[in-house]
Short mmCIF file of C-alpha atoms and ligand atoms in Angstrom, two decimals:
data_model
loop_
_atom_site.label_atom_id
_atom_site.label_comp_id
_atom_site.label_asym_id
_atom_site.label_seq_id
_atom_site.Cartn_x
_atom_site.Cartn_y
_atom_site.Cartn_z
CA MET A 150 -93.76 -23.96 55.60
CA ALA A 151 -91.43 -22.43 53.33
CA ASP A 152 -89.50 -24.72 50.70
CA LYS A 153 -85.64 -25.16 51.21
CA LYS A 154 -84.83 -24.79 47.62
CA ALA A 155 -86.59 -23.88 44.40
CA VAL A 156 -86.47 -23.02 40.80
CA ALA A 157 -89.13 -20.45 39.81
CA ILE A 158 -89.56 -19.89 35.99
CA PHE A 159 -91.18 -16.58 34.74
CA GLY A 160 -92.93 -17.07 31.54
CA ALA A 161 -93.86 -20.55 32.56
CA THR A 162 -96.54 -21.18 29.70
CA GLY A 163 -94.11 -19.90 26.96
CA ASP A 164 -92.72 -21.91 24.30
CA LEU A 165 -89.15 -21.98 25.64
CA ALA A 166 -90.35 -23.24 29.04
CA LEU A 167 -92.62 -25.72 27.91
CA LYS A 168 -90.29 -27.09 25.01
CA MET A 169 -87.02 -26.99 26.85
CA LEU A 170 -86.89 -25.76 30.40
CA PHE A 171 -89.46 -28.00 32.07
CA PRO A 172 -88.30 -31.19 30.09
CA SER A 173 -84.81 -30.43 31.21
CA LEU A 174 -85.75 -30.39 34.74
CA TYR A 175 -87.93 -33.71 34.32
CA PHE A 176 -84.79 -35.49 32.72
CA LEU A 177 -82.54 -34.11 35.61
CA ASP A 178 -85.20 -35.56 38.20
CA ALA A 179 -85.72 -38.78 36.42
CA GLU A 180 -81.82 -39.32 36.73
CA GLY A 181 -81.84 -38.21 40.28
CA HIS A 182 -80.01 -35.16 39.78
CA LEU A 183 -82.33 -32.77 41.48
CA PRO A 184 -82.26 -32.36 45.38
CA ALA A 185 -85.04 -34.10 47.08
CA GLU A 186 -86.48 -30.91 48.46
CA LEU A 187 -86.30 -28.70 45.36
CA ALA A 188 -89.69 -27.21 44.47
CA ILE A 189 -90.30 -26.00 40.83
CA ILE A 190 -92.75 -23.00 40.27
CA GLY A 191 -94.16 -21.69 37.32
CA PHE A 192 -95.15 -18.03 37.21
CA SER A 193 -97.18 -16.70 34.34
CA HIS A 194 -100.03 -14.24 33.48
CA THR A 195 -101.89 -17.34 31.95
CA GLU A 196 -105.26 -17.97 33.57
CA LEU A 197 -104.78 -21.67 34.72
CA SER A 198 -105.39 -23.82 37.46
CA GLU A 199 -102.34 -25.66 38.96
CA ALA A 200 -103.55 -29.00 37.70
CA ASP A 201 -104.12 -27.65 34.24
CA PHE A 202 -100.49 -26.20 34.39
CA ILE A 203 -99.19 -29.64 35.50
CA ALA A 204 -101.06 -31.27 32.63
CA GLN A 205 -99.22 -28.90 30.13
CA VAL A 206 -95.75 -29.70 31.52
CA ARG A 207 -96.39 -33.35 31.49
CA SER A 208 -97.46 -33.43 28.00
CA SER A 209 -94.27 -31.45 26.95
CA ALA A 210 -92.06 -33.66 29.10
CA ALA A 211 -93.74 -36.76 27.55
CA GLU A 212 -93.30 -35.48 24.13
CA ARG A 213 -89.50 -34.82 24.58
CA ALA A 214 -88.91 -37.88 26.37
CA SER A 215 -90.95 -40.00 24.01
CA GLU A 216 -90.40 -43.77 24.93
CA GLU A 217 -88.13 -42.62 27.65
CA PHE A 218 -90.97 -41.08 29.67
CA ALA A 219 -91.23 -42.98 32.86
CA GLU A 220 -94.62 -42.58 34.90
CA ASP A 221 -92.98 -43.09 38.39
CA ALA A 222 -90.39 -40.34 37.64
CA TRP A 223 -93.11 -38.13 36.38
CA LYS A 224 -95.15 -38.74 39.51
CA ARG A 225 -92.17 -37.54 41.65
CA PHE A 226 -91.42 -34.58 39.35
CA ALA A 227 -95.06 -33.48 39.31
CA ALA A 228 -95.26 -33.38 43.07
CA ARG A 229 -92.43 -30.55 42.98
CA LEU A 230 -94.60 -28.27 40.53
CA ARG A 231 -96.55 -25.35 41.67
CA TYR A 232 -98.19 -22.63 39.69
CA VAL A 233 -98.64 -18.96 40.49
CA LYS A 234 -100.63 -16.75 38.26
CA GLY A 235 -99.46 -13.40 38.43
CA ASP A 236 -98.90 -10.32 36.09
CA LEU A 237 -95.07 -9.76 35.91
CA GLU A 238 -95.27 -5.85 36.43
CA ALA A 239 -97.52 -6.16 39.39
CA ALA A 240 -95.58 -6.08 42.84
CA LYS A 241 -98.50 -7.38 44.83
CA ASP A 242 -98.60 -10.49 42.50
CA TYR A 243 -95.22 -11.76 44.02
CA ALA A 244 -96.58 -12.14 47.54
CA PRO A 245 -97.83 -15.89 46.79
CA LEU A 246 -94.32 -16.49 45.51
CA ALA A 247 -92.79 -15.19 48.51
CA GLN A 248 -95.12 -17.29 50.77
CA ILE A 249 -94.08 -20.52 48.95
CA LEU A 250 -90.28 -19.69 48.93
CA GLY A 251 -89.56 -17.97 52.11
CA ALA A 252 -85.87 -17.12 52.42
CA GLY A 253 -84.98 -20.45 50.72
CA GLU A 254 -82.28 -20.94 48.08
CA CYS A 255 -83.68 -20.06 44.72
CA VAL A 256 -82.94 -19.84 41.20
CA PHE A 257 -85.38 -17.35 39.44
CA TYR A 258 -85.29 -18.02 35.83
CA LEU A 259 -86.63 -15.41 33.41
CA SER A 260 -87.87 -17.00 30.23
CA THR A 261 -89.64 -13.79 29.26
CA SER A 262 -88.95 -10.86 26.91
CA PRO A 263 -86.00 -8.87 28.09
CA ASP A 264 -88.50 -5.63 28.36
CA TYR A 265 -89.49 -7.58 31.76
CA PHE A 266 -86.28 -7.90 33.11
CA GLY A 267 -85.70 -5.00 35.15
CA VAL A 268 -89.26 -4.98 36.55
CA ILE A 269 -89.16 -8.58 37.61
CA ALA A 270 -85.94 -7.90 39.34
CA ARG A 271 -87.41 -4.85 41.23
CA ASN A 272 -90.44 -6.68 42.08
CA LEU A 273 -88.46 -9.66 43.46
CA LYS A 274 -86.36 -7.32 45.53
CA ALA A 275 -89.51 -5.60 46.83
CA ALA A 276 -90.99 -8.87 47.75
CA GLY A 277 -87.83 -9.69 49.84
CA LEU A 278 -87.07 -12.41 47.36
CA ALA A 279 -83.58 -10.98 46.14
CA HIS A 280 -81.53 -12.01 49.13
CA LYS A 281 -78.23 -13.66 49.44
CA ASP A 282 -79.31 -17.17 48.53
CA ALA A 283 -81.21 -16.12 45.49
CA ARG A 284 -79.94 -16.14 42.01
CA ILE A 285 -81.51 -14.79 38.89
CA ALA A 286 -81.18 -16.47 35.21
CA ILE A 287 -82.05 -14.56 32.12
CA GLU A 288 -82.26 -15.56 28.75
CA LYS A 289 -80.53 -13.78 25.77
CA PRO A 290 -80.89 -11.26 24.04
CA ILE A 291 -80.26 -8.89 26.97
CA GLY A 292 -81.59 -5.68 25.24
CA HIS A 293 -81.80 -4.76 21.83
CA ASP A 294 -78.47 -2.69 21.74
CA LEU A 295 -75.68 -1.62 24.21
CA ALA A 296 -77.85 1.15 25.55
CA SER A 297 -80.84 -0.92 26.51
CA CYS A 298 -78.67 -3.76 27.68
CA CYS A 299 -77.22 -1.13 30.05
CA ARG A 300 -80.53 -0.19 31.21
CA ILE A 301 -81.43 -3.83 31.94
CA GLU A 302 -78.16 -4.56 33.55
CA ASN A 303 -78.48 -1.72 35.81
CA ALA A 304 -82.04 -2.65 36.92
CA LEU A 305 -80.72 -6.15 37.58
CA ALA A 306 -77.70 -4.72 39.44
CA GLU A 307 -79.94 -2.95 41.77
CA ALA A 308 -81.44 -6.12 43.00
CA PHE A 309 -78.78 -8.73 42.44
CA SER A 310 -74.89 -8.53 42.66
CA GLU A 311 -72.97 -9.84 39.53
CA ASP A 312 -72.23 -13.10 41.25
CA ARG A 313 -75.87 -13.91 41.73
CA ILE A 314 -76.79 -13.07 37.91
CA TYR A 315 -76.64 -15.90 35.58
CA ARG A 316 -76.76 -14.82 31.77
CA VAL A 317 -77.72 -17.98 29.86
CA ASP A 318 -76.64 -18.71 26.25
CA HIS A 319 -77.89 -22.10 25.71
CA TYR A 320 -74.97 -22.92 23.36
CA LEU A 321 -72.60 -22.95 26.37
CA GLY A 322 -74.70 -25.85 27.66
CA LYS A 323 -74.09 -28.00 24.64
CA GLU A 324 -71.89 -30.82 24.86
CA THR A 325 -69.85 -30.19 21.86
CA VAL A 326 -69.32 -26.70 22.83
CA GLN A 327 -67.80 -27.67 26.23
CA ASN A 328 -65.66 -30.28 24.19
CA LEU A 329 -64.14 -27.42 22.51
CA ILE A 330 -62.39 -26.63 25.69
CA ALA A 331 -61.40 -30.17 26.17
CA LEU A 332 -60.03 -30.41 22.39
CA ARG A 333 -57.94 -27.31 22.71
CA PHE A 334 -56.60 -27.60 26.20
CA ALA A 335 -56.40 -31.31 26.75
CA ASN A 336 -54.42 -32.11 23.75
CA THR A 337 -50.93 -30.89 23.02
CA PHE A 338 -50.92 -30.84 19.07
CA PHE A 339 -53.58 -28.22 18.45
CA GLU A 340 -52.11 -25.43 20.31
CA PRO A 341 -48.82 -24.89 18.39
CA LEU A 342 -50.78 -24.79 15.12
CA TRP A 343 -53.70 -22.79 16.54
CA ASN A 344 -52.72 -19.36 15.08
CA LYS A 345 -52.25 -17.36 12.04
CA VAL A 346 -49.06 -19.12 10.98
CA SER A 347 -50.86 -22.40 10.30
CA ILE A 348 -54.74 -21.47 10.06
CA GLU A 349 -55.86 -19.61 6.93
CA GLN A 350 -59.34 -19.20 8.04
CA VAL A 351 -62.20 -20.03 10.37
CA GLN A 352 -65.95 -20.58 9.66
CA ILE A 353 -68.67 -20.82 12.09
CA THR A 354 -72.18 -21.51 10.70
CA VAL A 355 -75.51 -21.80 12.58
CA ALA A 356 -77.82 -23.01 9.69
CA GLU A 357 -81.44 -23.94 10.38
CA THR A 358 -84.11 -25.26 8.11
CA ILE A 359 -87.16 -23.88 10.25
CA GLY A 360 -88.54 -20.71 9.72
CA VAL A 361 -89.35 -18.19 12.24
CA GLU A 362 -92.38 -20.52 13.29
CA ARG A 363 -94.64 -18.83 15.89
CA ARG A 364 -92.19 -16.19 16.98
CA TRP A 365 -92.76 -13.78 14.28
CA SER A 366 -93.37 -10.80 16.43
CA TYR A 367 -90.26 -11.37 18.57
CA TYR A 368 -87.98 -12.27 15.67
CA ASN A 369 -89.02 -9.22 13.58
CA SER A 370 -87.86 -6.86 16.11
CA TYR A 371 -84.55 -8.82 16.60
CA GLY A 372 -83.41 -10.30 13.37
CA ALA A 373 -80.51 -12.79 12.91
CA LEU A 374 -77.74 -10.50 13.93
CA ARG A 375 -79.14 -9.96 17.49
CA ASP A 376 -80.75 -13.30 17.74
CA VAL A 377 -77.95 -15.56 17.01
CA VAL A 378 -74.81 -13.64 15.91
CA GLN A 379 -74.53 -11.27 19.23
CA ASN A 380 -74.81 -14.41 21.46
CA HIS A 381 -74.36 -18.09 20.03
CA LEU A 382 -71.94 -17.17 17.33
CA LEU A 383 -69.62 -14.62 19.08
CA GLN A 384 -69.61 -17.27 21.93
CA LEU A 385 -68.46 -20.06 19.68
CA LEU A 386 -65.78 -17.58 18.33
CA CYS A 387 -64.59 -16.81 21.55
CA LEU A 388 -63.91 -20.37 22.62
CA VAL A 389 -62.13 -21.06 19.27
CA ALA A 390 -60.00 -17.68 19.45
CA MET A 391 -59.46 -17.50 23.19
CA GLU A 392 -55.82 -17.81 24.84
CA PRO A 393 -55.43 -20.70 27.08
CA PRO A 394 -57.22 -19.87 30.46
CA ALA A 395 -55.10 -19.80 33.73
CA SER A 396 -57.47 -22.52 35.07
CA LEU A 397 -61.25 -23.40 34.52
CA ASP A 398 -62.42 -21.27 37.28
CA PRO A 399 -65.34 -18.89 35.90
CA ASP A 400 -63.49 -15.67 35.84
CA SER A 401 -60.33 -17.21 34.16
CA VAL A 402 -62.31 -18.38 31.23
CA ARG A 403 -64.41 -15.46 31.00
CA ASP A 404 -61.39 -13.12 31.22
CA GLU A 405 -60.16 -14.70 28.14
CA LYS A 406 -63.61 -14.55 26.15
CA VAL A 407 -63.92 -10.92 26.81
CA LYS A 408 -60.33 -10.19 25.49
CA VAL A 409 -61.26 -11.70 22.17
CA LEU A 410 -64.50 -9.82 22.12
CA ARG A 411 -62.56 -6.62 22.65
CA SER A 412 -60.17 -7.55 20.00
CA LEU A 413 -62.84 -7.81 17.43
CA ARG A 414 -62.25 -5.25 14.65
CA ARG A 415 -65.01 -2.77 14.61
CA ILE A 416 -67.02 -3.34 11.28
CA ALA A 417 -68.19 0.30 10.50
CA GLY A 418 -68.68 2.74 7.67
CA SER A 419 -67.99 1.45 4.19
CA ASP A 420 -66.77 -1.90 5.79
CA VAL A 421 -70.39 -3.06 6.32
CA GLU A 422 -70.81 -3.38 2.67
CA ARG A 423 -67.81 -5.48 2.13
CA GLN A 424 -67.73 -7.40 5.28
CA THR A 425 -71.53 -8.12 6.19
CA VAL A 426 -74.49 -9.81 4.18
CA ARG A 427 -78.09 -9.34 5.15
CA GLY A 428 -80.70 -11.57 3.83
CA GLN A 429 -84.37 -12.56 4.09
CA TYR A 430 -86.14 -15.56 2.90
CA ARG A 431 -88.57 -15.76 0.17
CA LYS A 432 -91.06 -18.54 -0.61
CA GLY A 433 -89.27 -21.77 -1.59
CA PHE A 434 -89.00 -25.30 -0.74
CA SER A 435 -87.47 -26.83 2.59
CA GLY A 436 -87.57 -30.15 4.23
CA GLU A 437 -91.31 -29.60 4.92
CA GLY A 438 -91.95 -29.07 1.20
CA ARG A 439 -93.25 -25.59 -0.22
CA VAL A 440 -92.79 -22.99 2.57
CA PRO A 441 -94.03 -19.39 2.60
CA GLY A 442 -91.62 -16.32 2.67
CA TYR A 443 -90.71 -14.47 5.75
CA SER A 444 -93.29 -11.56 5.26
CA GLU A 445 -96.00 -14.14 4.16
CA GLU A 446 -95.58 -15.82 7.46
CA ASN A 447 -97.15 -12.45 8.88
CA GLY A 448 -99.92 -12.03 6.36
CA GLY A 449 -97.68 -10.34 3.83
CA ALA A 450 -96.58 -7.39 6.09
CA ALA A 451 -93.22 -5.98 4.68
CA SER A 452 -90.55 -6.09 6.84
CA ASP A 453 -86.73 -5.02 6.86
CA THR A 454 -85.65 -7.73 9.15
CA GLU A 455 -82.86 -9.95 8.29
CA THR A 456 -83.27 -13.70 8.50
CA PHE A 457 -79.83 -14.53 7.33
CA VAL A 458 -76.50 -12.69 8.04
CA ALA A 459 -72.85 -13.46 7.11
CA VAL A 460 -69.86 -11.66 8.49
CA ALA A 461 -66.28 -11.66 7.70
CA ALA A 462 -64.80 -10.84 11.13
CA HIS A 463 -61.24 -9.97 12.29
CA ILE A 464 -59.65 -10.32 15.70
CA ASP A 465 -56.74 -7.99 15.83
CA ASN A 466 -54.22 -9.40 18.09
CA TRP A 467 -51.01 -11.34 17.85
CA ARG A 468 -52.63 -14.84 17.44
CA TRP A 469 -55.11 -14.05 14.86
CA ALA A 470 -54.02 -10.98 12.84
CA GLY A 471 -54.97 -11.37 9.10
CA VAL A 472 -57.16 -14.68 9.71
CA PRO A 473 -60.76 -14.04 8.68
CA PHE A 474 -63.45 -15.65 10.83
CA TYR A 475 -66.45 -15.97 8.70
CA LEU A 476 -69.77 -16.27 10.67
CA ARG A 477 -72.92 -17.16 9.17
CA THR A 478 -76.57 -17.94 10.39
CA GLY A 479 -79.96 -18.19 8.68
CA LYS A 480 -83.41 -19.58 8.86
CA ARG A 481 -84.65 -21.67 5.81
CA LEU A 482 -81.10 -22.84 4.80
CA PRO A 483 -80.98 -25.95 2.87
CA VAL A 484 -79.67 -28.04 6.00
CA ARG A 485 -79.65 -27.90 9.82
CA ASN A 486 -76.00 -27.69 10.62
CA THR A 487 -73.99 -26.22 13.19
CA GLN A 488 -70.31 -26.46 12.47
CA ILE A 489 -66.97 -24.66 13.21
CA VAL A 490 -64.60 -25.29 10.32
CA VAL A 491 -60.92 -24.43 10.94
CA GLN A 492 -58.93 -24.44 7.58
CA PHE A 493 -55.28 -24.90 7.98
CA ARG A 494 -52.81 -23.49 5.34
CA ALA A 495 -51.42 -25.49 2.33
CA VAL A 496 -48.05 -26.92 2.80
CA PRO A 497 -45.45 -24.52 1.80
CA HIS A 498 -43.90 -26.59 -0.91
CA SER A 499 -45.38 -29.57 -2.54
CA ILE A 500 -43.24 -32.56 -3.66
CA PHE A 501 -46.27 -34.18 -5.53
CA PRO A 502 -46.25 -32.32 -8.74
CA HIS A 503 -49.28 -34.04 -10.24
CA HIS A 504 -51.50 -33.26 -7.23
CA ASP A 505 -53.59 -30.43 -6.05
CA LEU A 506 -52.95 -30.93 -2.30
CA ILE A 507 -56.04 -30.04 -0.24
CA ALA A 508 -54.94 -28.26 2.88
CA ASN A 509 -56.04 -29.89 6.30
CA ARG A 510 -59.41 -29.06 7.65
CA LEU A 511 -60.69 -29.43 11.14
CA THR A 512 -64.50 -29.72 11.35
CA ILE A 513 -66.28 -29.65 14.65
CA ARG A 514 -69.83 -30.41 14.07
CA LEU A 515 -72.39 -29.68 16.78
CA GLN A 516 -75.64 -30.32 15.03
CA PRO A 517 -77.49 -32.40 13.69
CA GLU A 518 -74.68 -34.95 14.92
CA GLU A 519 -71.90 -34.31 17.18
CA GLU A 520 -68.79 -35.06 15.20
CA ILE A 521 -65.13 -34.07 15.01
CA SER A 522 -63.39 -34.54 11.72
CA LEU A 523 -59.96 -33.90 10.49
CA GLN A 524 -59.30 -33.96 6.64
CA LEU A 525 -55.72 -35.35 5.76
CA MET A 526 -53.87 -36.22 2.51
CA ASN A 527 -53.52 -39.97 2.08
CA LYS A 528 -51.95 -42.21 -0.32
CA THR A 529 -54.30 -44.27 -2.33
CA PRO A 530 -53.29 -47.92 -2.18
CA SER A 531 -51.79 -48.92 -5.43
CA LEU A 532 -48.53 -49.83 -7.26
CA ASP A 533 -47.94 -46.28 -7.98
CA ARG A 534 -46.21 -46.80 -11.15
CA GLY A 535 -46.86 -43.50 -12.76
CA GLY A 536 -46.33 -41.77 -9.35
CA MET A 537 -47.88 -41.78 -5.93
CA ARG A 538 -51.59 -41.05 -6.06
CA LEU A 539 -53.29 -39.10 -3.18
CA LYS A 540 -56.63 -38.41 -1.89
CA PRO A 541 -57.95 -36.39 1.11
CA LEU A 542 -59.56 -38.39 3.66
CA PRO A 543 -61.37 -37.75 7.01
CA LEU A 544 -60.24 -38.90 10.34
CA ASP A 545 -63.70 -39.00 12.05
CA LEU A 546 -64.66 -38.92 15.52
CA SER A 547 -68.30 -39.56 15.95
CA LEU A 548 -69.28 -38.74 19.23
CA SER A 549 -72.48 -40.41 19.04
CA ASP A 550 -71.04 -43.56 18.25
CA ALA A 551 -68.23 -43.12 20.66
CA PHE A 552 -70.65 -42.62 23.61
CA LYS A 553 -73.62 -44.87 22.03
CA ARG A 554 -75.26 -45.27 25.56
CA VAL A 555 -75.08 -41.69 26.76
CA ARG A 556 -78.28 -39.90 26.03
CA ARG A 557 -78.18 -36.47 24.21
CA ARG A 558 -78.91 -34.02 26.81
CA ILE A 559 -80.97 -30.80 26.36
CA ALA A 560 -78.32 -27.97 26.80
CA TYR A 561 -80.56 -26.43 29.48
CA GLU A 562 -80.17 -29.51 31.79
CA ARG A 563 -76.40 -28.83 32.39
CA LEU A 564 -77.25 -25.05 32.86
CA PHE A 565 -79.98 -25.58 35.38
CA LEU A 566 -77.49 -27.99 37.47
CA GLU A 567 -74.86 -25.36 37.25
CA ALA A 568 -77.12 -22.44 38.24
CA LEU A 569 -78.47 -24.63 41.17
CA GLU A 570 -74.92 -25.44 42.35
CA GLY A 571 -73.91 -21.72 41.94
CA ASN A 572 -71.28 -22.38 39.28
CA ARG A 573 -70.89 -19.60 36.85
CA ILE A 574 -68.46 -20.96 34.32
CA LEU A 575 -71.22 -21.61 31.73
CA PHE A 576 -72.88 -18.19 32.23
CA VAL A 577 -71.96 -15.13 30.28
CA ARG A 578 -70.37 -12.03 32.42
CA ARG A 579 -71.89 -8.39 31.97
CA ASP A 580 -68.68 -7.19 30.32
CA GLU A 581 -68.80 -9.95 27.75
CA VAL A 582 -72.26 -9.10 26.82
CA GLU A 583 -71.51 -5.48 26.58
CA ALA A 584 -68.81 -5.99 24.50
CA ALA A 585 -70.71 -8.19 22.18
CA TRP A 586 -73.28 -5.51 21.80
CA LYS A 587 -70.72 -2.78 21.04
CA TRP A 588 -69.37 -4.77 18.19
CA ILE A 589 -72.93 -5.79 17.03
CA ASP A 590 -74.17 -1.98 17.35
CA ALA A 591 -71.36 -0.57 14.79
CA ILE A 592 -72.88 -3.13 12.28
CA VAL A 593 -76.51 -2.14 12.85
CA HIS A 594 -75.35 1.62 12.61
CA GLY A 595 -73.52 0.80 9.33
CA TRP A 596 -76.67 -0.81 7.86
CA SER A 597 -79.11 2.01 8.76
CA GLU A 598 -76.47 4.64 7.84
CA ARG A 599 -75.92 3.15 4.30
CA ASP A 600 -79.73 1.99 3.97
CA ILE A 601 -78.59 -1.57 3.50
CA LYS A 602 -81.74 -3.57 3.34
CA PRO A 603 -81.75 -7.58 3.37
CA ALA A 604 -81.23 -9.19 -0.02
CA PRO A 605 -83.78 -11.79 -0.84
CA TYR A 606 -82.98 -15.41 -0.96
CA THR A 607 -85.21 -18.28 -1.77
CA ALA A 608 -86.02 -20.47 1.16
CA GLY A 609 -83.87 -23.80 0.98
CA THR A 610 -80.80 -21.98 -0.42
CA TRP A 611 -77.76 -20.75 1.19
CA GLY A 612 -78.66 -17.18 1.45
CA PRO A 613 -78.17 -14.30 -0.93
CA SER A 614 -75.45 -14.46 -3.74
CA ALA A 615 -73.54 -11.70 -1.74
CA ALA A 616 -72.80 -14.24 0.84
CA PHE A 617 -70.64 -16.09 -1.65
CA ALA A 618 -69.07 -13.00 -2.79
CA LEU A 619 -67.98 -12.49 0.87
CA THR A 620 -65.67 -15.22 0.97
CA GLU A 621 -64.74 -15.25 -2.54
CA ARG A 622 -63.33 -11.87 -2.37
CA ASN A 623 -60.52 -13.32 -0.12
CA GLY A 624 -60.26 -16.57 -2.43
CA HIS A 625 -62.09 -18.60 0.09
CA SER A 626 -65.52 -20.33 -0.12
CA TRP A 627 -68.02 -21.75 2.43
CA TYR A 628 -67.85 -25.26 3.65
CA GLU A 629 -71.40 -26.61 3.58
C1 BG6 B 219 -82.24 -19.25 19.89
C2 BG6 B 219 -82.64 -18.47 18.73
O1 BG6 B 219 -81.46 -18.62 20.83
O2 BG6 B 219 -81.31 -20.48 19.17
C3 BG6 B 219 -83.58 -19.16 17.77
O3 BG6 B 219 -83.41 -17.55 19.38
C4 BG6 B 219 -82.63 -20.26 17.16
O4 BG6 B 219 -83.95 -18.42 16.75
C5 BG6 B 219 -82.12 -21.19 18.24
O5 BG6 B 219 -83.53 -21.14 16.45
C6 BG6 B 219 -81.19 -22.01 17.70
O6 BG6 B 219 -80.68 -22.98 18.78
P1 BG6 B 219 -80.32 -24.39 18.42
O7 BG6 B 219 -79.93 -25.20 19.99
O8 BG6 B 219 -81.63 -25.15 18.00
O9 BG6 B 219 -79.07 -24.55 17.52
#
């Protein structure tokens, strides 16, 4: 008999599925969030028995959950798991899936290379699986540029209507990213200051200490601009810069995000030299000790792929005219740190002649810890006989301390639940992805037209020196 509800994961034996997707589903199940009748199916070309597949999922869930791993929860979860071995491109291999699923409600989660998105959608349709109760979730990056994205999107659209396509950007599932909306729109005092009058610059950084790990061949054909800037960084920028949405329904929020993307000033021609920096790490030191350079990770093969990008972006609208948004991401940087820094302007006139007043700064840290901090000027306690003494001090909100008992979730947990419930607010709409690609394509085109190759940086440092010049040119510097 066909199952009533299911999640089917394509690319089920890949890194993402084993490290993130199955453990997320395990946690949701352990906390009682999954419908009792939900089946979870892994689909992959790997020759594996169902028992071996379940054993692989168990070991990754156990590793992730560590001491929270519970045998009874695992038993319940394991009973949901099925494995279908199949070739993504072979229509006939979808028949066993159709047998298991019937016409039940299903989320097809594509954790594969985007090259397969179109063919999977076609095969699902041919197998009768793209029915009105089926949704398809796809991982970024969708394509390599706007043209390939449109080809994939058109193929998807032949099988699934827009309201059944869930484009995943796992950053949107992160607690602190969600909190950005709460912070901006559930408090009164930010909004009147949230504009060019009070804000001097915004910096958004996604810094990683890891290298490209086992993903060299994927990474080498994408690079940091497509891997992180096109999606995660631009999504964060949208949430910081968007106008207040009319409501929290998916389209109201996404309408505002797409307006930001369309207002991004195109970086083309000689602007790519002044407004962007590309880098590639060479051997050096990171938290793990001595680490090889990017090319050495693949046997020394030379490559022009960037592992670091910094961009000075501008949003041409009334709210943000003239405010630079500095975006930066890289592998093998000195620390793991994802943060948004909103730098306010200096006071218009200082009545403290002996002090350099430090302008207020709001830091929203997503990783490694979730923290919000507002730097304010304070008086130092003293008798002040030689004049008042001041010191910048942070007003700190540590979310991990405030919510000590709350487990830090994997971003995918929330995304799965929303997709299962048919709520699209955390997923990206087609016009958003296309607007993002359009902006990215201009940069890529500028790089190739001007033959801009990645500048080397030593692993464990903050990227090439040009990244410092990028902000210093405007009298700004990066906040680390
Ligand atoms: C992924 C990128 O989308 O995001 C990776 O493909 C990157 O290269 C990762 O490491 C970063 O995500 P997080 O959640 O660890 O910041």
